[in-house]
Tab-separated table of N, CA and C in Angstrom:
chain	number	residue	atom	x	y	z
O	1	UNK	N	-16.556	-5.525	-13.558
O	1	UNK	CA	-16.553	-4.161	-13.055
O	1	UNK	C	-17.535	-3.996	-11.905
O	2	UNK	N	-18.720	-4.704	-11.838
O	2	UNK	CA	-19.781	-4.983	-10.734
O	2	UNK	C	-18.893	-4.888	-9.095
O	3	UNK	N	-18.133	-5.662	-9.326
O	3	UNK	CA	-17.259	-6.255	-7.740
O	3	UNK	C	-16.396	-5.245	-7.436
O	4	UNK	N	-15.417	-4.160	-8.335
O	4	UNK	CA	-14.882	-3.159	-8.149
O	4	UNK	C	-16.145	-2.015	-7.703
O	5	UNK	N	-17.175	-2.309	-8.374
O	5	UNK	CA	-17.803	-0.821	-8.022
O	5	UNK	C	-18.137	-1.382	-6.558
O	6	UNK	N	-18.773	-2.167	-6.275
O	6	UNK	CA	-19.314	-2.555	-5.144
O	6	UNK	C	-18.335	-2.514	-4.289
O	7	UNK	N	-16.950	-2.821	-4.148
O	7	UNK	CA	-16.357	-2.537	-3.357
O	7	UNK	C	-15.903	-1.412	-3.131
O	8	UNK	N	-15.735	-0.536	-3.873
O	8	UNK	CA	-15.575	1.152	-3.745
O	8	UNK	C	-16.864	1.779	-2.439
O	9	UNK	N	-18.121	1.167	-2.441
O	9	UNK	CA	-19.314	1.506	-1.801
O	9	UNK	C	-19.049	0.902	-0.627
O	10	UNK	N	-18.664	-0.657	-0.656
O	10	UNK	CA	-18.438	-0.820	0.552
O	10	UNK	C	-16.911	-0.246	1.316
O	11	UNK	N	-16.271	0.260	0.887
O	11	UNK	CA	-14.652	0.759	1.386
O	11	UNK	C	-15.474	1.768	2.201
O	12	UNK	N	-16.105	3.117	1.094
O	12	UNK	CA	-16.632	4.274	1.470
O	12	UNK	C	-17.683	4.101	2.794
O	13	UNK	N	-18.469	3.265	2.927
O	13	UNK	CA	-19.601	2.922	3.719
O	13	UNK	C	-18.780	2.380	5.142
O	14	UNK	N	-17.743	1.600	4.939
O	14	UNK	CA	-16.766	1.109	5.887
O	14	UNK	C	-16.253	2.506	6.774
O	15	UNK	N	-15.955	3.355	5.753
O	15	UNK	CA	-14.598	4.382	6.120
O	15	UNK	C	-15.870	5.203	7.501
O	16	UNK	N	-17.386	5.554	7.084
O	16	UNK	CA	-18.092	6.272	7.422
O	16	UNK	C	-18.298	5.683	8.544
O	17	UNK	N	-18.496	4.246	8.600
O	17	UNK	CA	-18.932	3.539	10.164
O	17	UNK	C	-18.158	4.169	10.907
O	18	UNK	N	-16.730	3.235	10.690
O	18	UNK	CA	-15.582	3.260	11.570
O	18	UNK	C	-15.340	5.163	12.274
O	19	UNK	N	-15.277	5.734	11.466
O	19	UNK	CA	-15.510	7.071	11.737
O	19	UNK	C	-15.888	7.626	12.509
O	20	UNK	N	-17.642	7.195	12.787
O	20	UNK	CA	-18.557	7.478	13.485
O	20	UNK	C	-18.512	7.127	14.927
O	21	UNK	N	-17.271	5.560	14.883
O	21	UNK	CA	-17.601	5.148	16.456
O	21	UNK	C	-16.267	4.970	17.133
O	22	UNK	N	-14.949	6.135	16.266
O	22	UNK	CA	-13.709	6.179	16.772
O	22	UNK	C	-13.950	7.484	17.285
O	23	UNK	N	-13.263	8.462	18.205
O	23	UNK	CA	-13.189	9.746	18.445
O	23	UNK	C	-12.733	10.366	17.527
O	24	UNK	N	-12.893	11.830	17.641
O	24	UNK	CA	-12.483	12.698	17.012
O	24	UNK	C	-11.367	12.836	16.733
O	25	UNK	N	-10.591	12.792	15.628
O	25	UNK	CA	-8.886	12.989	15.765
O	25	UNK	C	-9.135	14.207	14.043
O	26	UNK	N	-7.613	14.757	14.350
O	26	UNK	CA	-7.128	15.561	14.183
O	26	UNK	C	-6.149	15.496	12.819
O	27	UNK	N	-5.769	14.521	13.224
O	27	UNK	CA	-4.271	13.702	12.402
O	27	UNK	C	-5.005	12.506	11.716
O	28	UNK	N	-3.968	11.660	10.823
O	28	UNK	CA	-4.167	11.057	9.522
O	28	UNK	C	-3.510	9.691	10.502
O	29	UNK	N	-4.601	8.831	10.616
O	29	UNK	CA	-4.558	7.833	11.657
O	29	UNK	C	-4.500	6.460	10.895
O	30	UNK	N	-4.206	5.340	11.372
O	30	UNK	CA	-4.165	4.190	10.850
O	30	UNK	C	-4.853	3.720	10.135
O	31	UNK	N	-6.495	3.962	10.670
O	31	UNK	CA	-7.212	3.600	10.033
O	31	UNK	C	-7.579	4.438	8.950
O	32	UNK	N	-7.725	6.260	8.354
O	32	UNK	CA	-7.392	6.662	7.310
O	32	UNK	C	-6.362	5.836	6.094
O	33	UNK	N	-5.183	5.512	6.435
O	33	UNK	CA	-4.036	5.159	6.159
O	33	UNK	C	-4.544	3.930	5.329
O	34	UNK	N	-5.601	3.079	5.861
O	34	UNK	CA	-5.630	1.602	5.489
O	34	UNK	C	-6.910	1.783	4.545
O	35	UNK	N	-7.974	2.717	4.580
O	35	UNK	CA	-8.727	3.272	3.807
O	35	UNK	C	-8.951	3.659	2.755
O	36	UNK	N	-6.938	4.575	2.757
O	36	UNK	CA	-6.893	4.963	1.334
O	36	UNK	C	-5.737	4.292	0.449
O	37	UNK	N	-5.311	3.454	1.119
O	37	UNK	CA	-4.600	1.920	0.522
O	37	UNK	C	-5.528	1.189	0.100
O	38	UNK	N	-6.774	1.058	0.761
O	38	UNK	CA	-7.393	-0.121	-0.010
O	38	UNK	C	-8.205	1.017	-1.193
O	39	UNK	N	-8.680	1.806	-1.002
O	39	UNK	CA	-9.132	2.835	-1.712
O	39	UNK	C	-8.177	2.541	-3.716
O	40	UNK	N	-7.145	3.152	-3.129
O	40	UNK	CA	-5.953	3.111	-4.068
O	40	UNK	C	-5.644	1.765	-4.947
O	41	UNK	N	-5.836	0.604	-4.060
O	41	UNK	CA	-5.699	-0.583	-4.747
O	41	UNK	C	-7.178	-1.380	-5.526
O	42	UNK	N	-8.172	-1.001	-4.728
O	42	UNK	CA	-9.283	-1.118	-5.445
O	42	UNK	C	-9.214	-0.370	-7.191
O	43	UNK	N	-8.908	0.976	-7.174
O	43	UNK	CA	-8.741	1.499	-8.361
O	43	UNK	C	-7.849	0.853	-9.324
O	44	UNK	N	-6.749	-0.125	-8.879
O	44	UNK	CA	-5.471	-0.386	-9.500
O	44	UNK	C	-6.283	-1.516	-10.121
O	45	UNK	N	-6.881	-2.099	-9.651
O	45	UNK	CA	-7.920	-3.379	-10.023
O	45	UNK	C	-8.624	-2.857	-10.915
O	46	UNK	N	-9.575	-2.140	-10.863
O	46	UNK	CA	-10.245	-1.770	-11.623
O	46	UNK	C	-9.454	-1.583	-13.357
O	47	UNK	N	-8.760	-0.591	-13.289
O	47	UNK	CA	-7.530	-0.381	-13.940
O	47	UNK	C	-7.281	-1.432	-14.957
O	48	UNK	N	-6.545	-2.346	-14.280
O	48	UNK	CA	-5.703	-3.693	-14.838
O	48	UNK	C	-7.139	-4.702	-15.307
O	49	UNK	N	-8.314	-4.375	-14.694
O	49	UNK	CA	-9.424	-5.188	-15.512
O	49	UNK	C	-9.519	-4.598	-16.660
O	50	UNK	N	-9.450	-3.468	-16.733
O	50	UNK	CA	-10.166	-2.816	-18.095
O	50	UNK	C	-8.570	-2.620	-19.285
O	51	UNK	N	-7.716	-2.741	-18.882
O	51	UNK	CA	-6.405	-3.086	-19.705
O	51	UNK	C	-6.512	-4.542	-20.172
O	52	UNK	N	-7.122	-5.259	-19.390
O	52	UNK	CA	-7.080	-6.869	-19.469
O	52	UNK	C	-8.284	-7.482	-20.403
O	53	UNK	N	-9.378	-6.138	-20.315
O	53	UNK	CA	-10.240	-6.627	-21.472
O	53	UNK	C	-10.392	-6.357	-22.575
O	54	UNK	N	-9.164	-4.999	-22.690
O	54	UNK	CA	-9.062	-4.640	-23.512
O	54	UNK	C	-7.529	-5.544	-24.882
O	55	UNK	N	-7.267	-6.148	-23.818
O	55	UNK	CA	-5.977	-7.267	-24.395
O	55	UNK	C	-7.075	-8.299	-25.112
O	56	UNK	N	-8.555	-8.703	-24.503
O	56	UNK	CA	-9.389	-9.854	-25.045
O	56	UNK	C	-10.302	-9.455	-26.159
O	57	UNK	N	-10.175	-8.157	-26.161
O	57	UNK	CA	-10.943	-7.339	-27.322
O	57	UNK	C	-10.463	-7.561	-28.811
O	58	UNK	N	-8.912	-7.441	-27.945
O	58	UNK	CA	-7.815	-7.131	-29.590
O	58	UNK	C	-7.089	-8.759	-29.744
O	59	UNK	N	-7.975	-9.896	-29.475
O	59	UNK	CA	-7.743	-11.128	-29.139
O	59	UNK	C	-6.450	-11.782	-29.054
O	60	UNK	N	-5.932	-10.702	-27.978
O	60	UNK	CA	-4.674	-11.477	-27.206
O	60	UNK	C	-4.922	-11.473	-25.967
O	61	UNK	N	-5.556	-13.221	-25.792
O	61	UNK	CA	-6.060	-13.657	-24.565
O	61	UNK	C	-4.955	-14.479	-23.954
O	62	UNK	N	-3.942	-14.545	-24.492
O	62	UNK	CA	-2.972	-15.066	-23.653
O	62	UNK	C	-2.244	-14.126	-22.922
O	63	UNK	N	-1.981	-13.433	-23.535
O	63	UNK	CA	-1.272	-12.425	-23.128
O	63	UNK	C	-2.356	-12.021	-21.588
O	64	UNK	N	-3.567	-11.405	-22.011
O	64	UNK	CA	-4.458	-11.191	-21.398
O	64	UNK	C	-4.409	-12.034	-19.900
O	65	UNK	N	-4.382	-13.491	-19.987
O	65	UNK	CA	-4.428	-14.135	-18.899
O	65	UNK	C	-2.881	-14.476	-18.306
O	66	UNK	N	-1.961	-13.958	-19.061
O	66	UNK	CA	-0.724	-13.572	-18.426
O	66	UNK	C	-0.685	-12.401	-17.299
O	67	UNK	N	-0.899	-11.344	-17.923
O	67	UNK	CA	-1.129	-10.189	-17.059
O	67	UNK	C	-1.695	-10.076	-16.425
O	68	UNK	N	-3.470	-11.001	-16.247
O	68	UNK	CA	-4.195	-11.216	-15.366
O	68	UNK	C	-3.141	-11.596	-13.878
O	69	UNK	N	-2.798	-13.009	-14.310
O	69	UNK	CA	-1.978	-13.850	-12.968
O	69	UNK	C	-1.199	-12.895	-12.519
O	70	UNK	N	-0.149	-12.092	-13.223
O	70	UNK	CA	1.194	-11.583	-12.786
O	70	UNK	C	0.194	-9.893	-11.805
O	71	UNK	N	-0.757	-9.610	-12.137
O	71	UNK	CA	-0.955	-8.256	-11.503
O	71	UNK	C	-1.682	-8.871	-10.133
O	72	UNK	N	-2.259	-9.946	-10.201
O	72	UNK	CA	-3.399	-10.397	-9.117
O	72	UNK	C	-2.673	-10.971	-7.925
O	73	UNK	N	-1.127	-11.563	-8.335
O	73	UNK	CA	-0.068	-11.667	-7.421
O	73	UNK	C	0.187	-10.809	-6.748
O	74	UNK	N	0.936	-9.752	-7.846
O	74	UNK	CA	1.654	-8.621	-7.463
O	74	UNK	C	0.724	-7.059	-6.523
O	75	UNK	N	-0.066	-7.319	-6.754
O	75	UNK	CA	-1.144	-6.648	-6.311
O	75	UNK	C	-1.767	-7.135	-5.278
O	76	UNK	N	-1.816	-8.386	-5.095
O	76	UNK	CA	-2.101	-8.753	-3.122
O	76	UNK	C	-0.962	-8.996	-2.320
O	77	UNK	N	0.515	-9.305	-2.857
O	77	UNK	CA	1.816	-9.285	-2.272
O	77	UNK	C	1.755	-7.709	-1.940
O	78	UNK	N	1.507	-7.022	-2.754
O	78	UNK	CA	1.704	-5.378	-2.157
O	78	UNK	C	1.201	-4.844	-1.438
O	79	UNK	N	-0.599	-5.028	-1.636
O	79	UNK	CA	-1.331	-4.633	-0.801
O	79	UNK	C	-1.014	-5.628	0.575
O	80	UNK	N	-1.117	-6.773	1.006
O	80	UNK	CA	-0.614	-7.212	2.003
O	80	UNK	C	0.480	-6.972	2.747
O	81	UNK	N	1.409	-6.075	1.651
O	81	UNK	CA	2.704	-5.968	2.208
O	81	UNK	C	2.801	-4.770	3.338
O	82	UNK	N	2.281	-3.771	1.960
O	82	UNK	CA	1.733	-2.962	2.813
O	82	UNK	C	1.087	-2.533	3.523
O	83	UNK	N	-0.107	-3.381	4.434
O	83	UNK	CA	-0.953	-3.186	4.954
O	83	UNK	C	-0.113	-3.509	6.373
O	84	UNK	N	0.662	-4.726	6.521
O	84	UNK	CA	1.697	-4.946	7.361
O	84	UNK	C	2.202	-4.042	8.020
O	85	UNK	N	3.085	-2.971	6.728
O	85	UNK	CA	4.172	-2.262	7.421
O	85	UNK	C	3.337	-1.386	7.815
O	86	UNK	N	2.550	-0.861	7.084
O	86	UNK	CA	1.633	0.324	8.486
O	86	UNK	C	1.110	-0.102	9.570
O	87	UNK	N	0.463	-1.466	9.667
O	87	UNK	CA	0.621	-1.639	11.342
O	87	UNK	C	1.234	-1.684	11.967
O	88	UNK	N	2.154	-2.264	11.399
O	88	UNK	CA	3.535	-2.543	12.315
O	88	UNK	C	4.149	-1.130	12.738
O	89	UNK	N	4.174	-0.076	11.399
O	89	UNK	CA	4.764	1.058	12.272
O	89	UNK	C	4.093	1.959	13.400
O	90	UNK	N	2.499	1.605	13.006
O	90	UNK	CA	1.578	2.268	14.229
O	90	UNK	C	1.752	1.547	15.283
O	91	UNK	N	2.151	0.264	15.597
O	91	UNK	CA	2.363	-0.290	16.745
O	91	UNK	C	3.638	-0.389	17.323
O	92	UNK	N	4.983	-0.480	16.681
O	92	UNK	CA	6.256	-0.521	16.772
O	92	UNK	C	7.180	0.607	16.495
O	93	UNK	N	6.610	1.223	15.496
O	93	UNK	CA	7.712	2.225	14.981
O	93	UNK	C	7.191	3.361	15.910
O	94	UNK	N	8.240	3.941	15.088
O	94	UNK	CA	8.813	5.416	15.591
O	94	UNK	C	7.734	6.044	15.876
């Protein structure tokens, strides 16, 4: 839980730099966008740790390290996925 919290501080501490040394905008910009994706997926982590220790509590550690692999996939295929298509549409799309 150490590495989730710490990264919540550093997302937030990130979001404040970047902030400080982009202009003023108005609208919900790329970099918002990628902020509260990682924001969002940080929590999902968090989440699936504390489901996952709670599988090692009730000593189904297989199971446990099943769900580990299958969310830690599925959860950087997504977040990567999506981190993609929003650049891509801030740079290409519509």
């Amino acid at each position: 839980f150490g590495l989730g919290v710490g990264a919540l501080f550093a997302v937030v501490g990130n979001k404040y730099i970047i902030d400080s040394s982009l202009p003023e905008s108005t609208t919900y910009t790329l970099v918002d966008t990628l902020h509260g994706l990682t924001l969002l997926f940080i929590f999902a982590v968090i989440t699936t740790s504390v489901y996952s220790l709670k599988l090692i509590k009730n000593n189904q550690v297989d199971k446990a390290n099943r769900f580990d692999r299958v969310m830690a996939m599925g959860l950087l295929l997504l977040y990567l996925g999506l981190n993609a298509y929003y650049i891509y549409q801030a740079n290409w799309g519509n």
